[in-house]
Coordinates of C-alpha atoms and ligand atoms in Angstrom, one line a residue:
X1 CA -7.7 -1.4 31.8
X2 CA -7.1 -0.6 27.8
X3 CA -10.4 0.2 25.2
X4 CA -11.0 -3.2 23.1
X5 CA -11.0 -1.1 19.8
X6 CA -13.5 -1.6 17.4
X7 CA -12.5 0.9 15.2
X8 CA -10.9 0.1 11.4
X9 CA -7.2 -0.2 12.7
X10 CA -5.5 -0.7 14.8
X11 CA -7.2 -3.5 16.1
X12 CA -7.8 -5.6 19.1
X13 CA -4.5 -8.2 19.0
X14 CA -5.1 -11.1 20.7
X15 CA -3.1 -11.7 23.7
X16 CA -1.4 -14.6 22.0
X17 CA 0.0 -12.6 19.2
X18 CA 1.2 -10.1 21.6
X19 CA 2.8 -13.0 23.3
X20 CA 4.9 -14.2 20.1
X21 CA 5.5 -10.6 19.2
X22 CA 7.2 -10.0 22.8
X23 CA 10.0 -12.5 22.4
X24 CA 14.0 -12.1 22.6
X25 CA 15.3 -10.7 19.1
X26 CA 17.2 -12.7 17.0
X27 CA 19.3 -10.9 14.3
X28 CA 18.5 -10.5 10.9
X29 CA 20.8 -12.2 9.1
X30 CA 20.6 -15.3 11.3
X31 CA 19.7 -19.0 10.2
X32 CA 16.6 -18.0 13.2
X33 CA 16.0 -15.3 11.0
X34 CA 15.9 -16.8 8.0
X35 CA 13.3 -19.7 9.6
X36 CA 10.4 -17.6 10.8
X37 CA 10.6 -15.8 7.3
X38 CA 10.8 -18.4 5.2
X39 CA 8.1 -19.9 7.2
X40 CA 6.2 -17.4 6.8
X41 CA 6.1 -16.6 3.0
X42 CA 4.1 -19.7 1.7
X43 CA 1.3 -19.0 4.2
X44 CA 0.7 -15.6 3.0
X45 CA 0.8 -17.1 -0.6
X46 CA -2.1 -19.7 0.2
X47 CA -4.0 -16.4 2.1
X48 CA -3.9 -14.5 -1.2
X49 CA -4.8 -17.3 -3.3
X50 CA -1.4 -16.7 -5.6
X51 CA 1.9 -18.9 -6.6
X52 CA 3.8 -15.2 -7.6
X53 CA 5.5 -13.0 -5.5
X54 CA 4.7 -12.5 -1.5
X55 CA 6.7 -9.9 0.3
X56 CA 6.9 -7.7 3.5
X57 CA 8.2 -4.0 3.8
X58 CA 8.7 -2.9 6.9
X59 CA 6.0 0.1 6.8
X60 CA 2.8 1.2 7.2
X61 CA 0.9 0.5 4.3
X62 CA 1.0 4.1 3.0
X63 CA 5.3 3.1 2.0
X64 CA 4.0 0.5 -0.6
X65 CA 1.1 2.6 -2.1
X66 CA 4.0 5.2 -2.8
X67 CA 6.5 2.3 -3.9
X68 CA 3.9 0.9 -6.2
X69 CA 3.8 3.5 -8.3
X70 CA 7.2 4.6 -8.4
X71 CA 8.2 0.9 -9.3
X72 CA 5.7 0.2 -12.2
X73 CA 4.6 3.5 -13.7
X74 CA 6.5 4.7 -16.8
X75 CA 3.4 6.6 -18.1
X76 CA 0.6 8.0 -16.2
X77 CA -1.6 6.5 -13.1
X78 CA -5.6 6.3 -13.3
X79 CA -6.3 6.2 -9.6
X80 CA -10.2 5.7 -8.8
X81 CA -11.0 7.9 -5.9
X82 CA -14.2 7.9 -3.9
X83 CA -12.6 9.0 -0.3
X84 CA -9.9 9.8 2.2
X85 CA -7.2 6.8 1.3
X86 CA -8.2 6.7 -2.5
X87 CA -7.5 10.4 -2.5
X88 CA -4.5 9.6 -1.3
X89 CA -3.0 7.5 -3.4
X90 CA -3.8 9.8 -6.0
X91 CA -2.0 12.6 -4.0
X92 CA 0.6 10.5 -3.9
X93 CA 1.6 10.1 -7.7
X94 CA 1.9 14.0 -7.4
X95 CA 4.2 13.9 -4.7
X96 CA 6.7 11.9 -6.6
X97 CA 6.2 13.7 -9.9
X98 CA 4.1 10.8 -11.2
X99 CA 1.8 11.9 -14.2
X100 CA -1.9 10.4 -12.5
X101 CA -5.8 11.1 -13.3
X102 CA -8.7 10.6 -11.0
X103 CA -11.4 8.9 -12.1
X104 CA -13.4 10.3 -9.2
X105 CA -17.1 9.8 -7.9
X106 CA -19.0 11.1 -4.9
X107 CA -18.2 9.6 -1.6
X108 CA -20.0 6.5 -0.5
X109 CA -20.4 5.5 -4.0
X110 CA -18.2 3.0 -5.8
X111 CA -16.4 3.7 -9.3
X112 CA -17.7 2.0 -12.1
X113 CA -16.0 -0.5 -14.3
X114 CA -17.6 0.9 -17.4
X115 CA -15.9 4.1 -16.7
X116 CA -12.2 2.3 -16.0
X117 CA -12.9 0.3 -19.1
X118 CA -13.3 4.1 -21.1
X119 CA -10.5 5.7 -19.3
X120 CA -8.5 2.8 -20.1
X121 CA -9.5 2.9 -23.7
X122 CA -7.8 5.9 -24.1
X123 CA -4.1 4.0 -24.0
X124 CA -2.5 6.8 -21.7
X125 CA -2.2 5.1 -18.5
X126 CA -0.1 1.7 -17.8
X127 CA -1.2 1.6 -13.7
X128 CA -4.5 1.4 -12.5
X129 CA -4.9 1.9 -8.8
X130 CA -8.1 0.8 -6.6
X131 CA -9.2 0.5 -3.0
X132 CA -10.8 -2.3 -2.7
X133 CA -12.4 -1.2 0.6
X134 CA -12.7 2.6 1.5
X135 CA -12.2 2.5 4.9
X136 CA -13.7 6.4 4.9
X137 CA -16.7 5.6 3.4
X138 CA -17.4 1.3 4.1
X139 CA -17.8 1.3 0.0
X140 CA -16.2 -2.1 -1.5
X141 CA -15.1 -1.7 -4.7
X142 CA -16.5 -4.0 -7.2
X143 CA -12.9 -5.7 -7.3
X144 CA -13.9 -8.7 -9.6
X145 CA -15.9 -6.6 -12.8
X146 CA -12.4 -4.5 -12.2
X147 CA -10.4 -7.5 -13.0
X148 CA -12.7 -8.4 -16.4
X149 CA -12.3 -4.8 -18.1
X150 CA -8.4 -5.2 -17.0
X151 CA -7.9 -8.2 -18.7
X152 CA -8.5 -6.1 -22.5
X153 CA -5.5 -3.8 -21.2
X154 CA -2.4 -6.5 -20.6
X155 CA 0.2 -3.7 -20.2
X156 CA -1.7 -1.8 -17.3
X157 CA -0.8 -2.7 -14.3
X158 CA -3.5 -3.7 -11.5
X159 CA -2.9 -2.2 -8.7
X160 CA -5.0 -2.6 -5.3
X161 CA -4.5 -1.2 -1.9
X162 CA -6.6 -4.0 0.4
X163 CA -5.4 -2.2 3.6
X164 CA -8.7 -2.7 5.3
X165 CA -9.5 -6.0 3.6
X166 CA -7.0 -8.3 3.2
X167 CA -7.1 -11.6 5.7
X168 CA -10.8 -10.5 6.4
X169 CA -12.4 -10.3 2.9
X170 CA -11.4 -13.2 0.6
X171 CA -9.3 -11.9 -2.4
X172 CA -8.1 -14.5 -5.1
X173 CA -5.3 -12.3 -6.2
X174 CA -3.6 -14.6 -9.0
X175 CA -7.5 -15.1 -10.3
X176 CA -8.3 -11.3 -10.5
X177 CA -4.9 -10.8 -11.9
X178 CA -3.8 -8.5 -9.7
X179 CA -0.6 -7.3 -9.7
X180 CA -0.2 -5.7 -6.6
X181 CA -2.1 -5.8 -3.7
X182 CA -0.8 -4.4 0.1
X183 CA -1.9 -4.4 3.1
X184 CA -0.9 -3.4 6.8
X185 CA -0.7 -5.8 9.6
X186 CA -3.1 -3.3 11.8
X187 CA -6.1 -4.2 10.0
X188 CA -7.5 -7.6 9.3
X189 CA -4.5 -9.4 10.0
X190 CA -5.4 -8.5 14.0
X191 CA -1.4 -7.5 14.8
X192 CA 0.2 -4.3 15.8
X193 CA 1.3 -2.0 12.4
X194 CA 4.5 -2.1 11.2
X195 CA 4.7 -4.6 8.5
X196 CA 3.3 -4.1 4.8
X197 CA 2.4 -7.2 3.4
X198 CA 2.5 -6.9 -0.8
X199 CA 1.8 -9.5 -3.1
X200 CA 3.7 -8.5 -6.6
X201 CA 2.9 -10.2 -9.8
X202 CA 5.9 -11.6 -12.4
X203 CA 4.5 -9.2 -14.9
X204 CA 4.9 -6.1 -12.3
X205 CA 8.4 -7.7 -11.8
X206 CA 9.4 -7.3 -15.1
X207 CA 8.2 -4.0 -15.2
X208 CA 9.9 -3.0 -12.0
X209 CA 13.6 -4.0 -13.6
X210 CA 12.9 -1.1 -16.0
X211 CA 12.0 1.3 -13.6
X212 CA 13.9 4.8 -13.5
X213 CA 13.2 6.0 -10.4
X214 CA 11.8 3.2 -8.3
X215 CA 12.9 4.6 -4.8
X216 CA 15.2 2.9 -2.8
X217 CA 13.2 1.9 0.4
X218 CA 10.3 0.3 -1.0
X219 CA 12.4 -1.2 -4.5
X220 CA 10.8 -4.4 -5.7
X221 CA 14.1 -5.8 -7.4
X222 CA 16.0 -5.4 -4.5
X223 CA 13.1 -6.7 -1.8
X224 CA 12.7 -9.9 -4.4
X225 CA 16.3 -10.7 -4.0
X226 CA 16.6 -10.3 -0.8
X227 CA 13.1 -12.5 -0.4
X228 CA 14.2 -14.8 -2.5
X229 CA 17.0 -15.7 0.5
X230 CA 14.3 -15.3 3.2
X231 CA 15.4 -11.6 3.8
X232 CA 14.9 -8.2 3.7
X233 CA 17.2 -5.5 2.4
X234 CA 17.2 -3.5 5.6
X235 CA 16.3 -4.4 9.1
X236 CA 12.8 -6.0 9.1
X237 CA 10.4 -5.3 11.9
X238 CA 11.3 -8.7 13.4
X239 CA 8.6 -8.6 16.2
X240 CA 5.5 -7.9 14.3
X241 CA 7.3 -10.8 11.6
X242 CA 7.1 -13.1 14.6
X243 CA 3.2 -12.1 15.1
X244 CA 2.5 -12.8 11.5
X245 CA 3.7 -16.0 11.4
X246 CA 2.0 -17.1 14.5
X247 CA -1.5 -15.1 13.0
X248 CA -0.8 -17.3 9.8
X249 CA -0.7 -20.7 11.5
X250 CA -3.8 -19.3 13.4
X251 CA -5.5 -18.7 10.0
X252 CA -4.7 -21.5 8.2
X253 CA -4.5 -24.3 10.9
X254 CA -6.8 -23.5 13.8
X255 CA -9.6 -20.9 12.4
X256 CA -9.7 -21.7 8.4
X257 CA -9.2 -19.8 5.5
X258 CA -13.3 -20.6 4.4
X259 CA -14.5 -20.1 8.3
X260 CA -12.7 -16.8 8.7
X261 CA -14.3 -15.3 5.2
X262 CA -17.4 -16.7 6.7
X263 CA -17.1 -15.4 10.2
X264 CA -16.9 -11.6 8.5
X265 CA -19.6 -12.1 6.4
X266 CA -21.6 -13.0 9.5
X267 CA -20.3 -10.0 11.6
X268 CA -21.3 -8.0 8.5
X269 CA -24.6 -9.0 8.4
X270 CA -25.3 -9.1 12.0
X271 CA -23.9 -5.6 12.0
X272 CA -26.5 -4.0 9.0
X273 CA -29.1 -6.1 10.8
X274 CA -28.5 -4.1 13.8
X275 CA -28.1 -0.6 12.7
X276 CA -31.3 -1.3 10.9
X277 CA -32.9 -2.0 13.9
X278 CA -31.2 1.0 15.9
X279 CA -32.6 3.4 13.2
X280 CA -29.6 4.3 11.8
X281 CA -28.5 4.0 8.3
X282 CA -25.4 3.0 6.4
X283 CA -23.8 5.6 4.5
X284 CA -22.6 3.0 1.5
X285 CA -24.7 2.7 -1.8
X286 CA -26.4 -0.8 -1.9
X287 CA -24.7 -3.4 -3.1
X288 CA -21.3 -2.1 -2.2
X289 CA -20.7 -2.1 1.4
X290 CA -17.9 -3.3 3.0
X291 CA -17.4 -6.8 4.3
X292 CA -15.0 -5.7 7.4
X293 CA -16.1 -2.4 8.4
X294 CA -19.4 -0.4 8.6
X295 CA -20.0 3.6 8.1
X296 CA -22.7 4.7 9.1
X297 CA -25.0 8.2 8.9
X298 CA -25.2 10.2 12.2
X299 CA -28.7 11.1 12.4
X300 CA -29.7 15.1 12.8
X301 CA -28.3 15.9 16.3
X302 CA -26.6 12.5 17.6
X303 CA -24.1 12.9 19.9
X304 CA -21.6 10.5 19.0
X305 CA -19.0 11.6 21.6
X306 CA -21.3 11.0 24.5
X307 CA -21.7 6.9 23.2
X308 CA -18.5 6.6 22.4
X309 CA -17.2 8.0 25.9
X310 CA -19.7 6.2 27.5
X311 CA -18.5 2.8 25.6
X312 CA -14.9 3.6 27.1
X313 CA -16.4 4.3 30.2
X314 CA -18.1 1.5 31.5
X315 CA -17.0 -1.3 29.1
X316 CA -13.7 -0.1 28.1
X317 CA -14.4 -0.2 24.2
X318 CA -14.6 2.5 21.4
X319 CA -16.1 2.8 18.0
X320 CA -14.7 5.2 15.9
X321 CA -15.7 8.7 14.5
X322 CA -16.2 9.4 10.6
X323 CA -12.5 9.8 8.7
X324 CA -11.9 13.0 6.2
X325 CA -14.4 15.0 4.6
X326 CA -17.5 12.9 5.9
X327 CA -16.0 13.2 9.6
X328 CA -18.8 15.2 11.3
X329 CA -21.4 12.9 9.0
X330 CA -20.5 9.3 10.0
X331 CA -19.2 7.0 12.7
X332 CA -17.5 3.5 11.7
X333 CA -17.8 0.8 13.5
X334 CA -15.1 -2.4 12.6
X335 CA -16.0 -6.1 12.2
X336 CA -12.4 -7.2 11.2
X337 CA -9.6 -9.1 12.1
X338 CA -10.4 -11.5 15.2
X339 CA -13.0 -10.3 16.7
X340 CA -16.3 -13.0 16.8
X341 CA -19.6 -12.5 16.1
X342 CA -20.9 -13.0 20.2
X343 CA -18.6 -9.9 21.0
X344 CA -20.5 -7.7 18.4
X345 CA -24.0 -8.6 19.5
X346 CA -22.5 -7.6 23.2
X347 CA -21.3 -4.5 21.7
X348 CA -24.5 -3.7 20.0
X349 CA -26.3 -4.7 23.7
X350 CA -24.3 -2.0 24.9
X351 CA -24.6 0.5 22.5
X352 CA -28.7 0.3 22.7
X353 CA -28.9 0.6 26.4
X354 CA -26.3 3.7 26.2
X355 CA -28.5 5.0 23.1
X356 CA -31.5 4.4 25.5
X357 CA -30.3 6.6 27.8
X358 CA -29.7 9.2 25.3
X359 CA -33.0 9.1 23.6
X360 CA -31.2 8.9 20.3
X361 CA -32.0 8.1 17.9
X362 CA -35.3 8.6 17.9
Ligands
LIG401 C1 -5.6 2.4 7.1 C2 -6.0 2.4 5.3 C3 -4.4 3.0 4.9 C4 -3.1 3.4 5.4 O1 -2.7 2.1 5.9 P1 -1.5 3.2 6.6 O2 -0.9 1.7 7.3 O3 -1.5 3.9 7.6 O4 -0.2 3.6 5.9 C5 -4.8 3.0 3.6 N1 -5.4 2.8 2.7 C6 -6.6 2.4 3.3 C7 -7.9 1.7 2.4 C8 -7.0 2.0 4.8 O5 -7.7 1.5 5.5

């Protein structure tokens, strides 16, 4: 029996999706492939509220984090940094020889729009990178407020890592004026890892045409040329695409978009109530809590390892340790993808029973 994953990626995958993935392969230049590709893109557009370009790359999300700045930056990148993943995006710029500055705040906090405005007003930057849902700290960035600021800077590309939020927390990409919005399939999409779903604005496509060294693998211009023919430049993750197609149909036609957003908000509410009742405290500053995962402070002397070990042994499920610099100070519970409110209730019941035996927290 496998451990059901209540960790913020990879997540539990519904058996129906595993079935959709485990089907005979088709050649990626055949009509059968092009049919599933062509059927999936418009559904992705609906889920991302966009009429612009949507495509997918066969790599984990980090590949497109790198690709975005390579395709779009000609001057300098401004990165928000408030956790491990936003720090990663900033570091990626350095690894590619792309100039970048970090707008950094302590972990648990969100970078404020005023700070973004002040930095962009210097005119040094042509790309702004923000992580919407900082999976290491459970902080949700004020995307709508950033969007207001970015309206003043039409030449700055607004790139958003929505890895642990897309398909769980509603993101109206066109309305927000996003130029890139990316997420791997192993988080709120509820699939195995393998594809990175990416929205790219028409403005960003134009910018990419001028790129001097966009890179070969994640190349927006090449990818669009292929996408127009319902193909990809190289062999895609065909099994996951079958899964993504099935999941899009489920999201749009079985669950319904609004129900999916509401279910995630309901799971967040339940989790916050449980955190309080159990005597814990959330790590993020108030008002900036993630909808899809909760990062919780470890009380003094809290034996997380025993708790998680017992969850696995008795109930075949696990939650997650902290991540990055705050690994030892926090633990995390994901409430994303296809997890239900009632599954979360059951999980909290199990945790309460184990904690009662451990007598922690007091
Ligand atoms: C998981 C995660 C990533 C990294 O995704 P990979 O698919 O492992 O490359 C990046 N950003 C955020 C916010 C994440 O949660």
